[in-house]
Coordinates of C-alpha atoms and ligand atoms in Angstrom, one line a residue:
W118 CA -36.0 14.4 4.4
A119 CA -34.9 18.1 4.3
T120 CA -36.4 18.9 7.6
Y121 CA -35.1 15.6 9.2
S122 CA -31.6 16.4 7.8
A123 CA -31.8 20.1 9.2
A124 CA -32.8 18.8 12.6
C125 CA -29.9 16.1 12.7
L126 CA -27.4 19.0 11.5
L127 CA -28.6 21.3 14.3
I128 CA -28.2 18.5 16.9
N129 CA -24.9 17.6 15.7
Y130 CA -23.6 21.3 15.4
R131 CA -24.6 21.7 19.2
S132 CA -22.5 18.7 20.1
A133 CA -19.7 19.8 17.9
R134 CA -19.5 23.2 19.7
K135 CA -18.7 21.5 23.0
L136 CA -15.5 20.3 21.5
G137 CA -14.2 23.9 21.2
L138 CA -12.6 23.3 17.8
P139 CA -13.0 25.2 14.6
I140 CA -16.2 23.9 12.7
R141 CA -17.2 23.4 9.1
V142 CA -21.0 22.8 8.5
L143 CA -21.9 20.5 5.6
P144 CA -25.4 20.0 4.4
I145 CA -25.0 16.2 3.1
S146 CA -23.5 13.3 5.0
H147 CA -20.3 12.0 3.7
G148 CA -21.7 8.3 3.5
N149 CA -25.0 9.3 1.8
P150 CA -24.8 6.6 -1.1
F151 CA -27.0 8.5 -3.6
W152 CA -24.8 11.7 -3.0
M153 CA -21.6 9.7 -3.6
I154 CA -22.8 9.0 -7.2
V155 CA -23.2 12.7 -8.1
D156 CA -21.0 14.6 -5.4
R157 CA -18.1 15.5 -7.7
K158 CA -20.3 16.6 -10.6
V159 CA -22.8 18.8 -8.5
T160 CA -20.0 20.5 -6.5
S161 CA -17.9 21.2 -9.5
L162 CA -21.0 22.7 -11.3
C163 CA -21.7 24.8 -8.1
R164 CA -18.2 26.0 -8.1
C165 CA -18.7 27.8 -11.3
I166 CA -21.6 30.0 -9.9
P167 CA -20.1 33.5 -9.5
F168 CA -19.8 34.8 -6.0
V169 CA -21.4 31.6 -4.3
G170 CA -18.9 28.9 -5.8
D171 CA -16.4 29.0 -3.0
N172 CA -17.9 27.7 0.3
N173 CA -17.7 24.8 2.7
F174 CA -20.2 22.9 0.6
T175 CA -18.0 23.0 -2.6
R176 CA -14.8 22.7 -0.7
Y177 CA -15.7 19.7 1.6
N178 CA -18.8 18.0 0.6
W179 CA -17.5 15.6 -2.0
R180 CA -15.4 12.2 -2.0
G181 CA -11.6 12.9 -2.3
W182 CA -11.7 16.6 -1.2
E183 CA -8.8 15.9 0.9
V184 CA -6.4 15.2 -2.1
E185 CA -7.1 18.6 -3.4
D186 CA -6.9 20.3 -0.1
K187 CA -3.8 18.6 1.2
C188 CA -2.8 20.6 4.4
R189 CA -4.6 23.9 3.6
S190 CA -7.5 23.4 6.1
H191 CA -5.1 22.3 8.8
L192 CA -2.9 25.2 8.2
E193 CA -5.8 27.6 8.4
M194 CA -7.6 25.7 11.5
G195 CA -4.8 24.0 13.2
D196 CA -4.3 20.3 14.1
A197 CA -8.1 19.5 14.8
Y198 CA -11.3 20.7 13.3
V199 CA -14.7 19.3 13.1
Q200 CA -17.0 18.8 9.9
V201 CA -20.7 18.8 11.1
T202 CA -22.9 16.8 8.7
P203 CA -26.5 15.4 9.3
G204 CA -25.1 12.0 9.8
R205 CA -22.3 12.5 12.2
N206 CA -19.6 14.9 13.2
W207 CA -16.2 14.2 11.7
L208 CA -13.2 15.2 13.6
Y209 CA -10.0 15.6 11.4
L210 CA -6.6 15.2 13.0
C211 CA -3.2 16.2 11.8
S212 CA -1.1 16.0 14.9
S213 CA 1.4 13.0 15.0
E214 CA 1.2 12.7 18.7
S215 CA -2.6 12.6 18.8
L216 CA -2.8 10.2 16.0
L217 CA -0.4 7.8 17.7
E218 CA -2.5 8.0 20.7
V219 CA -5.7 7.2 18.7
F220 CA -4.0 4.1 17.1
R221 CA -2.7 3.1 20.4
R222 CA -6.1 3.2 22.2
R223 CA -7.5 0.7 19.9
S224 CA -10.7 0.0 22.0
D225 CA -11.4 3.7 22.6
F226 CA -11.1 4.6 18.9
S227 CA -12.5 1.5 17.4
R228 CA -13.0 0.6 13.6
P229 CA -16.5 1.7 12.4
L230 CA -17.3 -1.8 11.4
E231 CA -20.5 -0.8 9.6
L232 CA -18.4 0.7 6.8
Y233 CA -16.7 -2.5 6.2
E234 CA -19.5 -4.9 6.6
L235 CA -20.0 -5.1 2.8
L236 CA -16.6 -6.7 2.6
R237 CA -18.1 -9.8 4.1
I238 CA -19.0 -11.2 0.6
F239 CA -17.2 -14.6 1.2
G240 CA -17.2 -14.7 4.9
S241 CA -16.1 -12.8 7.9
N242 CA -12.5 -11.5 7.7
L243 CA -10.0 -9.2 9.2
A244 CA -11.5 -6.1 7.9
T245 CA -15.0 -6.9 9.2
V246 CA -14.3 -7.8 12.8
D247 CA -12.9 -6.2 15.9
G248 CA -12.0 -7.2 19.4
E249 CA -11.2 -10.7 20.3
K250 CA -12.5 -12.2 17.0
W251 CA -10.1 -9.7 15.2
K252 CA -7.1 -10.9 17.4
K253 CA -7.6 -14.4 16.6
Q254 CA -7.9 -13.6 12.9
R255 CA -4.9 -11.4 12.9
K256 CA -2.7 -13.8 14.8
I257 CA -3.4 -16.7 12.3
T258 CA -3.3 -14.5 9.0
A259 CA 0.0 -12.7 10.2
S260 CA 1.9 -15.8 9.9
C261 CA 1.1 -16.2 6.1
F262 CA 2.8 -12.9 5.4
N263 CA 6.3 -14.2 5.6
E264 CA 9.7 -14.2 3.8
S265 CA 8.8 -17.1 1.7
T266 CA 5.7 -15.1 0.6
S267 CA 7.9 -12.2 -0.2
E268 CA 10.2 -14.3 -2.1
V269 CA 7.3 -15.5 -4.3
V270 CA 6.2 -11.9 -4.8
W271 CA 9.6 -10.9 -5.9
T272 CA 10.1 -13.6 -8.5
E273 CA 6.7 -13.3 -9.9
S274 CA 6.7 -9.6 -10.2
I275 CA 10.0 -9.7 -12.1
T276 CA 8.6 -12.3 -14.5
L277 CA 5.4 -10.4 -15.1
A278 CA 7.2 -7.0 -15.2
T279 CA 9.7 -8.4 -17.9
D280 CA 6.8 -9.4 -20.1
M281 CA 5.0 -6.2 -19.5
L282 CA 7.9 -4.1 -20.5
K283 CA 8.5 -6.2 -23.6
F284 CA 4.9 -5.4 -24.6
W285 CA 5.2 -1.6 -23.8
S286 CA 8.5 -1.3 -25.5
S287 CA 7.1 -2.9 -28.8
K288 CA 4.6 0.1 -29.0
E289 CA 5.0 3.5 -30.1
A290 CA 2.9 4.7 -27.2
V291 CA 1.2 3.0 -24.3
S292 CA -2.4 4.1 -23.2
S293 CA -3.1 0.9 -21.1
T294 CA -0.4 1.4 -18.4
A295 CA -3.0 1.6 -15.6
D296 CA -4.9 -1.6 -16.9
D297 CA -1.5 -3.3 -17.2
V298 CA -0.3 -2.7 -13.8
R299 CA -3.6 -3.9 -12.5
T300 CA -3.1 -7.1 -14.5
L301 CA 0.4 -7.4 -13.1
S302 CA -0.9 -7.0 -9.5
L303 CA -3.7 -9.4 -10.0
H304 CA -1.3 -12.1 -11.3
V305 CA 1.1 -11.6 -8.5
L306 CA -1.8 -12.2 -6.0
S307 CA -2.9 -15.3 -8.0
K308 CA 0.7 -16.7 -7.6
A309 CA 1.2 -15.7 -4.0
G310 CA -2.4 -16.2 -2.9
F311 CA -3.3 -19.5 -4.7
G312 CA -0.1 -20.7 -6.3
K313 CA -1.4 -20.0 -9.7
S314 CA 0.8 -18.4 -12.3
F315 CA -0.4 -16.6 -15.4
K316 CA 1.5 -15.1 -18.2
F317 CA 1.3 -11.3 -18.6
Q318 CA -1.2 -10.3 -21.3
S319 CA -2.2 -6.6 -21.9
Q320 CA -5.7 -5.9 -22.3
D321 CA -4.9 -3.1 -24.8
G322 CA -7.0 -3.6 -28.0
Q323 CA -7.8 -7.1 -27.0
S324 CA -11.1 -8.5 -26.5
V325 CA -11.4 -9.7 -23.0
D326 CA -13.0 -13.1 -22.3
T327 CA -15.8 -12.1 -20.1
N328 CA -17.0 -15.6 -19.2
P329 CA -16.0 -16.0 -15.6
A330 CA -16.9 -19.8 -15.4
L331 CA -13.8 -20.3 -17.7
N332 CA -11.1 -19.7 -15.3
Y333 CA -10.3 -18.7 -12.0
K334 CA -8.2 -15.6 -12.8
E335 CA -11.1 -14.2 -14.8
S336 CA -13.6 -14.9 -12.1
L337 CA -11.3 -13.2 -9.4
K338 CA -10.9 -10.2 -11.8
I339 CA -14.6 -9.8 -12.3
V340 CA -15.3 -10.2 -8.6
L341 CA -12.6 -7.4 -7.8
D342 CA -13.7 -5.2 -10.6
N343 CA -17.2 -5.4 -9.5
C344 CA -16.9 -5.7 -5.7
V345 CA -18.9 -2.4 -4.9
L346 CA -21.7 -3.7 -7.1
I347 CA -21.6 -7.2 -5.4
M348 CA -21.3 -5.6 -1.9
A349 CA -24.3 -3.3 -2.7
L350 CA -26.7 -5.9 -4.3
G351 CA -25.6 -8.9 -2.3
T352 CA -24.7 -12.4 -3.8
K353 CA -28.2 -13.6 -3.1
F354 CA -29.8 -10.9 -5.2
L355 CA -27.3 -11.4 -8.1
S356 CA -28.2 -15.1 -8.3
R357 CA -31.7 -14.2 -9.7
P358 CA -31.9 -15.8 -13.3
W359 CA -33.9 -12.7 -14.8
L360 CA -31.1 -10.2 -14.2
P361 CA -29.1 -8.8 -17.3
T362 CA -26.3 -10.8 -18.7
K363 CA -23.7 -8.6 -17.2
L364 CA -25.0 -9.0 -13.7
Q365 CA -25.3 -12.8 -14.4
N366 CA -21.6 -12.9 -15.2
V367 CA -20.8 -11.2 -12.1
H368 CA -22.8 -13.9 -10.3
Q369 CA -21.0 -16.7 -12.1
A370 CA -17.7 -15.1 -11.3
C371 CA -18.6 -15.2 -7.5
V372 CA -19.6 -18.8 -7.8
A373 CA -16.5 -19.7 -9.7
F374 CA -14.1 -18.0 -7.2
Q375 CA -15.9 -19.7 -4.4
R376 CA -15.6 -23.1 -6.1
H377 CA -11.9 -22.5 -6.6
M378 CA -11.3 -21.5 -3.1
T379 CA -13.3 -24.7 -2.0
S380 CA -11.3 -27.0 -4.3
V381 CA -7.8 -25.7 -3.1
Y382 CA -9.2 -25.8 0.5
E383 CA -10.2 -29.4 0.1
E384 CA -6.8 -30.4 -1.7
E385 CA -4.9 -28.8 1.2
K386 CA -7.0 -30.6 3.8
R387 CA -6.3 -34.0 2.0
A388 CA -2.5 -33.0 1.8
H389 CA -2.7 -32.3 5.4
A390 CA -4.4 -35.4 6.5
K391 CA -1.7 -37.6 4.6
G392 CA 1.0 -35.5 6.2
L393 CA 2.0 -34.2 2.9
S394 CA 3.2 -30.8 2.4
S395 CA 1.6 -29.0 -0.6
D396 CA 2.7 -25.8 -2.4
R397 CA 3.3 -22.9 -0.1
N398 CA 0.9 -20.0 -0.7
L399 CA -1.5 -17.7 1.3
L400 CA -4.3 -20.1 1.1
S401 CA -2.4 -23.1 2.1
S402 CA -0.6 -21.2 4.8
L403 CA -3.7 -19.9 6.1
I404 CA -5.3 -23.4 6.4
R405 CA -2.0 -24.7 7.9
A406 CA -1.8 -21.8 10.5
S407 CA -5.4 -22.1 11.3
N408 CA -5.1 -25.9 12.0
E409 CA -2.1 -25.3 14.1
E410 CA -3.9 -22.6 16.2
A411 CA -6.9 -24.9 16.6
R412 CA -4.7 -27.9 17.8
A413 CA -2.8 -25.4 20.2
S414 CA -5.9 -23.9 21.6
S415 CA -7.8 -27.1 22.1
V416 CA -4.8 -28.5 24.0
S417 CA -4.3 -25.4 26.3
T418 CA -8.1 -24.3 26.8
G419 CA -10.2 -27.0 25.2
S420 CA -11.6 -24.4 22.7
S421 CA -11.7 -24.5 19.0
G422 CA -9.1 -21.5 18.1
G423 CA -8.9 -22.0 14.3
L424 CA -10.7 -20.1 11.6
T425 CA -13.9 -21.6 10.2
E426 CA -14.0 -22.5 6.5
S427 CA -15.9 -19.3 5.7
E428 CA -13.4 -17.2 7.7
I429 CA -10.7 -18.7 5.5
Y430 CA -12.5 -17.7 2.2
G431 CA -13.4 -14.4 3.7
N432 CA -9.7 -13.5 4.4
M433 CA -8.5 -14.9 1.0
F434 CA -11.0 -12.4 -0.6
V435 CA -9.8 -9.5 1.6
F436 CA -6.2 -10.2 0.9
N437 CA -7.1 -9.8 -2.8
F438 CA -9.4 -6.9 -2.5
A439 CA -6.9 -5.1 -0.1
G440 CA -3.7 -6.1 -2.2
H441 CA -4.9 -5.4 -5.8
D442 CA -5.6 -1.8 -6.6
T443 CA -3.6 -0.4 -3.6
T444 CA -0.4 -1.6 -5.3
A445 CA -1.5 -1.1 -8.8
H446 CA -2.7 2.5 -8.4
T447 CA 0.6 3.4 -6.7
L448 CA 2.6 1.9 -9.6
M449 CA 0.7 4.2 -11.9
F450 CA 1.2 7.2 -10.0
A451 CA 4.9 6.4 -9.7
I452 CA 5.4 5.7 -13.5
A453 CA 3.5 8.9 -14.2
F454 CA 5.7 11.0 -11.8
L455 CA 8.9 9.3 -13.3
A456 CA 7.9 10.0 -16.8
A457 CA 7.5 13.6 -15.6
N458 CA 11.0 13.5 -14.0
P459 CA 13.7 12.2 -16.4
E460 CA 16.6 13.1 -13.8
I461 CA 15.0 10.8 -11.3
Q462 CA 15.0 8.0 -13.7
T463 CA 18.6 8.6 -14.2
W464 CA 19.0 8.6 -10.4
L465 CA 17.3 5.3 -10.1
S466 CA 19.0 3.4 -13.1
E467 CA 22.3 4.4 -11.2
E468 CA 21.4 2.4 -8.4
L469 CA 19.9 -0.5 -10.5
R470 CA 23.1 -0.9 -12.6
A471 CA 25.2 -0.7 -9.4
V472 CA 23.2 -3.5 -7.9
F473 CA 22.6 -5.7 -10.7
A474 CA 25.5 -5.0 -13.1
N475 CA 25.1 -7.3 -16.1
R476 CA 23.1 -10.1 -14.3
A477 CA 19.9 -11.0 -16.3
A478 CA 16.6 -10.6 -14.4
D479 CA 16.1 -14.2 -13.8
E480 CA 19.4 -14.1 -11.7
W481 CA 18.1 -11.4 -9.3
D482 CA 18.2 -12.6 -5.9
Y483 CA 15.5 -11.6 -3.3
H484 CA 17.6 -11.8 -0.1
R485 CA 20.7 -10.3 -1.6
D486 CA 19.4 -7.6 -3.9
Y487 CA 15.9 -6.5 -2.5
P488 CA 17.5 -4.7 0.6
R489 CA 20.0 -2.8 -1.7
L490 CA 17.3 -1.2 -3.7
V491 CA 17.0 1.9 -1.4
R492 CA 16.2 4.5 -4.2
C493 CA 13.4 2.2 -5.8
H494 CA 12.0 1.9 -2.1
A495 CA 12.2 5.8 -1.8
V496 CA 10.2 6.2 -5.0
L497 CA 7.4 4.1 -3.4
M498 CA 7.4 6.0 -0.1
E499 CA 7.4 9.3 -1.9
T500 CA 4.5 8.3 -4.0
V501 CA 2.3 7.0 -1.2
R502 CA 3.3 10.2 0.8
L503 CA 1.6 12.4 -1.7
Y504 CA -1.1 10.0 -3.0
T505 CA -1.9 7.9 0.0
P506 CA -4.2 5.2 -1.5
V507 CA -6.2 3.9 1.6
P508 CA -8.4 6.2 3.7
V509 CA -8.6 5.3 7.5
A510 CA -11.6 5.8 9.8
K511 CA -12.0 5.4 13.6
W512 CA -15.0 6.4 15.8
T513 CA -15.8 6.8 19.4
E514 CA -18.7 4.4 19.1
T515 CA -21.1 4.8 22.3
S516 CA -18.6 6.5 24.8
T517 CA -17.0 9.9 25.2
Q518 CA -13.2 10.0 24.8
A519 CA -10.7 12.6 25.9
L520 CA -7.8 13.2 23.6
Q521 CA -4.8 15.7 23.9
V522 CA -4.3 17.9 20.9
G523 CA -1.3 20.0 21.4
N524 CA -1.9 21.8 24.7
K525 CA -5.5 21.2 24.6
S526 CA -7.5 18.4 26.0
V527 CA -10.4 17.8 23.8
I528 CA -13.6 15.9 24.8
I529 CA -15.0 13.9 22.0
P530 CA -18.6 12.9 22.2
P531 CA -20.0 9.3 21.3
N532 CA -20.7 8.7 17.6
T533 CA -18.0 11.0 16.4
M534 CA -15.8 9.9 13.4
V535 CA -12.1 10.5 14.1
I536 CA -10.3 10.7 10.8
P537 CA -6.5 10.8 10.4
S538 CA -5.9 13.6 7.9
Y539 CA -3.3 11.6 5.9
A540 CA -3.2 14.0 2.8
A541 CA -2.4 17.0 5.4
L542 CA -0.2 14.9 7.8
H543 CA 1.9 13.7 4.8
T544 CA 2.3 17.3 3.3
H545 CA 2.3 19.5 6.5
P546 CA 5.5 21.9 6.2
R547 CA 6.2 21.1 9.9
Y548 CA 6.9 17.6 9.2
W549 CA 8.1 17.6 5.6
G550 CA 9.7 21.1 5.2
E551 CA 8.9 23.8 2.7
D552 CA 9.0 21.7 -0.4
S553 CA 6.5 19.4 1.0
L554 CA 4.2 19.3 -1.9
E555 CA 7.1 18.5 -4.3
W556 CA 7.5 14.8 -5.4
R557 CA 11.2 14.4 -4.3
P558 CA 12.2 10.7 -3.6
A559 CA 15.6 11.6 -2.6
R560 CA 14.2 13.0 0.6
W561 CA 13.9 9.3 1.8
V562 CA 17.5 8.5 1.2
A563 CA 20.4 9.1 3.8
K564 CA 23.8 8.1 4.1
S565 CA 24.8 5.7 6.7
T566 CA 28.2 5.8 8.8
D567 CA 30.0 3.7 6.3
G568 CA 28.9 5.8 3.3
K569 CA 26.1 3.2 2.1
E570 CA 22.6 4.8 1.1
E571 CA 19.9 3.8 3.5
L572 CA 16.0 4.4 3.8
K573 CA 15.3 7.2 6.2
S574 CA 12.6 6.5 8.8
P575 CA 10.6 9.8 9.3
P576 CA 9.8 10.6 13.0
R577 CA 6.9 8.3 14.3
G578 CA 3.6 9.4 13.4
T579 CA 4.4 11.7 10.6
F580 CA 4.0 9.1 8.0
M581 CA 1.1 6.3 8.1
A582 CA 0.4 5.3 4.7
W583 CA 0.2 1.6 5.7
S584 CA -1.5 2.8 8.9
E585 CA -0.1 2.4 12.4
G586 CA -0.4 0.2 15.6
D587 CA -1.9 -3.4 15.8
R588 CA -4.2 -2.9 13.0
S589 CA -1.7 -1.7 10.3
C590 CA -1.5 -3.2 7.0
P591 CA -0.4 -7.0 7.1
G592 CA 0.4 -6.7 3.5
K593 CA 3.0 -3.8 3.6
K594 CA 6.0 -5.9 2.8
F595 CA 4.0 -7.7 0.1
S596 CA 3.3 -4.3 -1.7
Q597 CA 6.9 -3.0 -1.3
V598 CA 8.5 -6.2 -2.6
E599 CA 6.0 -6.1 -5.7
F600 CA 6.6 -2.4 -6.3
V601 CA 10.4 -2.4 -6.0
A602 CA 10.8 -5.6 -8.2
T603 CA 8.6 -4.1 -11.0
M604 CA 10.6 -0.7 -10.7
A605 CA 13.8 -2.6 -11.0
V606 CA 12.7 -4.3 -14.2
L607 CA 11.2 -1.1 -15.7
F608 CA 14.0 1.3 -15.0
K609 CA 17.3 -0.6 -15.2
D610 CA 17.8 -0.1 -19.0
W611 CA 14.7 1.8 -20.0
R612 CA 13.2 5.3 -20.0
V613 CA 9.6 6.6 -20.1
S614 CA 8.4 9.8 -21.4
P615 CA 5.0 11.3 -22.1
Q616 CA 4.0 11.2 -25.8
L617 CA 4.4 14.5 -27.5
F618 CA 1.2 16.0 -28.9
G619 CA 1.7 17.9 -32.1
K620 CA 4.5 20.3 -31.8
E621 CA 4.7 20.2 -28.2
R622 CA 8.2 20.4 -26.4
D623 CA 9.3 17.6 -23.9
T624 CA 9.0 20.2 -21.1
D625 CA 5.5 21.1 -22.0
A626 CA 4.5 17.4 -22.1
R627 CA 6.2 16.8 -18.7
R628 CA 4.3 19.7 -17.2
R629 CA 1.0 18.5 -18.7
L630 CA 1.5 15.1 -17.2
L631 CA 2.3 16.6 -13.8
R632 CA -0.9 18.8 -14.2
L633 CA -3.0 15.4 -15.0
I634 CA -1.6 13.8 -11.8
E635 CA -2.5 16.7 -9.7
T636 CA -5.9 17.6 -11.0
D637 CA -7.3 14.5 -12.3
S638 CA -6.8 12.1 -9.3
A639 CA -9.5 11.3 -6.9
Q640 CA -10.9 8.8 -4.4
V641 CA -12.9 6.3 -6.2
L642 CA -12.8 3.4 -3.8
L643 CA -9.2 4.1 -3.4
L644 CA -7.1 7.2 -4.6
Q645 CA -6.3 6.8 -8.2
M646 CA -5.5 8.7 -11.4
L647 CA -8.9 9.1 -13.1
H648 CA -7.8 9.0 -16.9
P649 CA -4.0 8.2 -17.0
E650 CA -4.8 7.0 -20.6
R651 CA -5.0 10.8 -21.6
A652 CA -1.2 10.8 -21.3
P653 CA 0.1 7.9 -23.3
L654 CA 3.7 6.9 -22.4
C655 CA 6.6 6.0 -24.7
W656 CA 9.4 3.5 -23.6
S657 CA 12.9 3.7 -25.0
K658 CA 16.1 1.9 -24.3
I659 CA 19.0 3.8 -22.6
Ligands
LIG292 C1 0.4 0.4 -1.5 C2 0.0 -0.8 -1.0 C3 -0.8 -0.7 0.3 C4 -1.2 0.2 1.1 C5 -0.9 1.7 1.0 C6 -2.1 -0.3 2.1 C7 -2.6 0.3 3.2 C8 -3.3 -0.1 4.2 C9 -4.0 0.6 5.4 C10 -3.8 2.1 5.5 C11 -4.6 -0.3 6.0 C12 -5.5 0.0 7.4 C13 -7.0 0.2 6.9 C14 -8.0 0.6 8.0 O1 -7.5 0.6 9.2 O2 -9.0 0.9 7.8 C15 -4.6 -1.7 5.4 C16 -5.1 -2.8 5.9 C17 -5.0 -4.0 5.4 N1 -4.3 -4.4 4.2 FE1 -3.1 -3.1 3.1 N2 -2.1 -1.7 2.0 C18 -1.5 -2.0 0.8 C19 -1.3 -3.2 0.2 C20 -1.8 -4.4 0.7 C21 -1.5 -5.8 0.2 C22 -0.5 -6.0 -1.0 C23 -2.3 -6.5 1.0 C24 -2.4 -8.1 0.8 C25 -1.8 -9.0 0.1 C26 -3.0 -6.0 2.0 C27 -3.8 -6.4 3.0 C28 -4.4 -5.7 3.9 C29 -5.3 -6.2 4.8 C30 -5.7 -7.7 5.1 C31 -5.8 -5.4 5.9 C32 -6.7 -5.2 6.9 C33 -5.9 -5.5 8.2 C34 -6.7 -5.4 9.6 O3 -7.8 -4.9 9.6 O4 -6.2 -6.1 10.5 N3 -2.6 -4.5 1.9 N4 -3.7 -1.5 4.4

């Protein structure tokens, strides 16, 4: 293995040299699954070895190094550099113009589908296809993310956040924030996706019912919590009766989730055949949009242009997969940042009180109020700027591609990964100023000519948290509405602060929390705080 890796490394190094860019050589491939289990532990141990601890291996050869590095490597090496690994060469880019070009040339810099193949648990979906197949799926799925979906997300988020706040404020200190915002996000998805409402229930100190066959929500939760395991072992393997109970439960959850989707699918088909309109949710909208597309394309071309049943299930799964932890982890980061910055909580509640005055939460109106919550929105943008949850990868596949980086034309060989360095792009002083590493939501707020506050749009290509171009996130508005509604409930009349340890002063507790965010966040599947429970939070009324 070592000889084979060394030979591959040499071949890749020779190929990388032709790019004429700075190079960093790494001994282990980023995608090596065995290495991914131990990478952080091994590299952090190696860092402790005197005189040898700081090198390319310890700096770059682990998942999530970008979060710690931010724009340091690009400041040292320029807007483009290459990491050579035995598997492939990885070209990192931090130039807004070059990145816009990469996103624009979708077929030259395509999606490395092999990385997403595992998301095909319930069927082919947006994330696992490219080319014409993707175009068809995207056209049909895009129509489901509309204003009526946003309205459902708004109402459901407000209801759930109100109950979550009631629970948090009843406790002296809350250690379950991360789990609770995951529950909120899962329940919003259940309502918007399948039309099923669930009351908020914290998992703090409660025994969780792990029988997935009992209900759909539990099955979806188990599927999402174990999706890496399901993807790695495959649903067929998990169905073996001799497996341990935990794995059998995961299998039952897959079966229950699939059964639930089938029953809603059948229900919707029956309603459609009778000309009845059932409840609007992502699944029913998807079925409807697919039927309409099938009808339109059979009239115009004689072909069947709708989604197959398994593509519908595949896409429902990917909506849940892509929409669950992205928003939940972002909410966790934002609440932690706010707890460490009381003056920004005051700034936020000024807006909330001006917009809602004495209206109760059940009178808040999506169309009238949501667009006015500029500061809540700014908190979201600033949080995903510094802690961008979703990494994006492109590659050159089998062809050579030319790309302009600054005044240099770079010829990129086939089989090269092309990575937008989001952590660098979003913190580069050229785009974000000297305080680029500071969490400062006010940087997103500008005054319009009539004196009203509005959200600033950064120059194109400098902010890509929801990606760019045709393949950008279809759930962007969904996540924004969920986040803003939750912030509004939490911060209108309440304040959060870190619990004090022993004789600690407020300022020390806040500093400790900021340090936890900075040093204990990492890429697991997505970027997240690893141990937010280590800084319990206290809620108090203004
Ligand atoms: C803070 C929240 C979110 C962020 C930062 C985010 C970010 C992203 C990014 C960067 C991509 C592109 C990934 C790639 O090209 O490899 C993406 C794709 C996607 N996102 Fe999101 N997302 C969020 C929430 C959501 C939500 C709530 C949903 C659905 C309910 C969703 C559904 C999707 C889907 C289906 C794709 C695949 C699109 C395609 O390939 O055509 N996302 N998201």
